[in-house]
Amino acid sequence: KFANLPKEEPKTSIRRFSDKIIYEIEMPGVKSIKDVAIFQLENSIEIKALAKNKIFYKIIKVGLPIKKYNFAKEKLLLELDARD
């Protein structure tokens, strides 16, 4: 599915708190969390999402663990644990 569609980097906003970092990633056209793949790598997080006629592809270059995530209204909220 992912190979033949054009790739686009999604619009992303970042909020930092004392103990966490929130990434809000806009993915217009993505219908469900089932269409989103999140890969926690050693020093980054890779996100792929399937919309109707394109792929959203984002690499977040931080090695922080994912605390939780949520998908609603075509936005992925990714919460990272930023405690030392």
Tab-separated table of C-alpha atoms in Angstrom:
chain	number	residue	atom	x	y	z
A	1	LYS	CA	0.000	0.000	0.000
A	2	PHE	CA	2.705	2.494	0.996
A	3	ALA	CA	5.025	2.062	-1.994
A	4	ASN	CA	3.039	3.581	-4.876
A	5	LEU	CA	1.568	6.699	-3.279
A	6	PRO	CA	3.252	10.121	-2.998
A	7	LYS	CA	4.774	10.992	0.382
A	8	GLU	CA	4.079	14.195	2.282
A	9	GLU	CA	5.429	15.448	5.601
A	10	PRO	CA	2.518	16.336	7.896
A	11	LYS	CA	2.149	19.685	9.645
A	12	THR	CA	3.403	19.242	13.224
A	13	SER	CA	3.265	21.320	16.379
A	14	ILE	CA	5.246	20.597	19.544
A	15	ARG	CA	4.451	21.495	23.157
A	16	ARG	CA	6.977	20.907	25.916
A	17	PHE	CA	6.073	20.436	29.568
A	18	SER	CA	8.356	19.635	32.504
A	19	ASP	CA	7.791	15.869	32.304
A	20	LYS	CA	6.523	15.313	28.733
A	21	ILE	CA	6.597	16.493	25.132
A	22	ILE	CA	3.410	16.484	23.048
A	23	TYR	CA	3.587	16.218	19.256
A	24	GLU	CA	0.367	17.136	17.451
A	25	ILE	CA	0.558	15.819	13.893
A	26	GLU	CA	-2.133	16.825	11.390
A	27	MET	CA	-3.067	14.096	8.909
A	28	PRO	CA	-6.019	15.222	6.780
A	29	GLY	CA	-7.699	12.298	5.051
A	30	VAL	CA	-6.513	9.654	7.530
A	31	LYS	CA	-9.650	8.011	8.872
A	32	SER	CA	-8.539	5.777	11.746
A	33	ILE	CA	-5.647	4.749	13.980
A	34	LYS	CA	-5.630	1.516	11.942
A	35	ASP	CA	-4.197	3.556	9.055
A	36	VAL	CA	-1.292	4.823	11.199
A	37	ALA	CA	1.977	2.962	11.865
A	38	ILE	CA	4.291	4.140	14.659
A	39	PHE	CA	7.777	2.652	14.956
A	40	GLN	CA	9.919	3.377	18.026
A	41	LEU	CA	13.535	3.144	16.861
A	42	GLU	CA	16.690	3.549	18.931
A	43	ASN	CA	17.163	7.302	18.377
A	44	SER	CA	13.982	8.308	16.572
A	45	ILE	CA	10.296	7.661	16.036
A	46	GLU	CA	8.988	6.939	12.556
A	47	ILE	CA	5.346	7.591	11.693
A	48	LYS	CA	3.549	6.544	8.515
A	49	ALA	CA	-0.127	7.164	7.834
A	50	LEU	CA	-2.268	6.178	4.883
A	51	ALA	CA	-4.675	8.802	3.529
A	52	LYS	CA	-6.868	8.322	0.469
A	53	ASN	CA	-4.298	9.364	-2.157
A	54	LYS	CA	-1.028	9.946	-0.254
A	55	ILE	CA	1.200	8.793	2.574
A	56	PHE	CA	2.098	10.995	5.508
A	57	TYR	CA	5.650	10.258	6.623
A	58	LYS	CA	7.355	11.818	9.639
A	59	ILE	CA	10.590	11.092	11.493
A	60	ILE	CA	10.922	12.571	14.982
A	61	LYS	CA	14.617	12.608	15.856
A	62	VAL	CA	14.430	12.022	19.600
A	63	GLY	CA	15.187	8.883	21.569
A	64	LEU	CA	12.481	9.459	24.189
A	65	PRO	CA	9.988	6.693	25.000
A	66	ILE	CA	6.384	7.011	23.850
A	67	LYS	CA	4.159	7.451	26.907
A	68	LYS	CA	0.856	7.287	25.001
A	69	TYR	CA	-0.786	8.268	21.743
A	70	ASN	CA	-4.257	9.146	20.550
A	71	PHE	CA	-5.840	9.679	17.131
A	72	ALA	CA	-8.932	11.851	16.703
A	73	LYS	CA	-10.252	14.339	14.123
A	74	GLU	CA	-7.437	13.531	11.662
A	75	LYS	CA	-4.740	14.412	14.240
A	76	LEU	CA	-2.254	12.159	15.986
A	77	LEU	CA	-1.297	13.219	19.499
A	78	LEU	CA	1.960	11.627	20.565
A	79	GLU	CA	3.059	12.020	24.177
A	80	LEU	CA	6.740	11.380	24.933
A	81	ASP	CA	8.211	10.891	28.378
A	82	ALA	CA	10.766	13.684	28.941
A	83	ARG	CA	11.730	12.943	32.552
A	84	ASP	CA	15.454	12.604	33.223
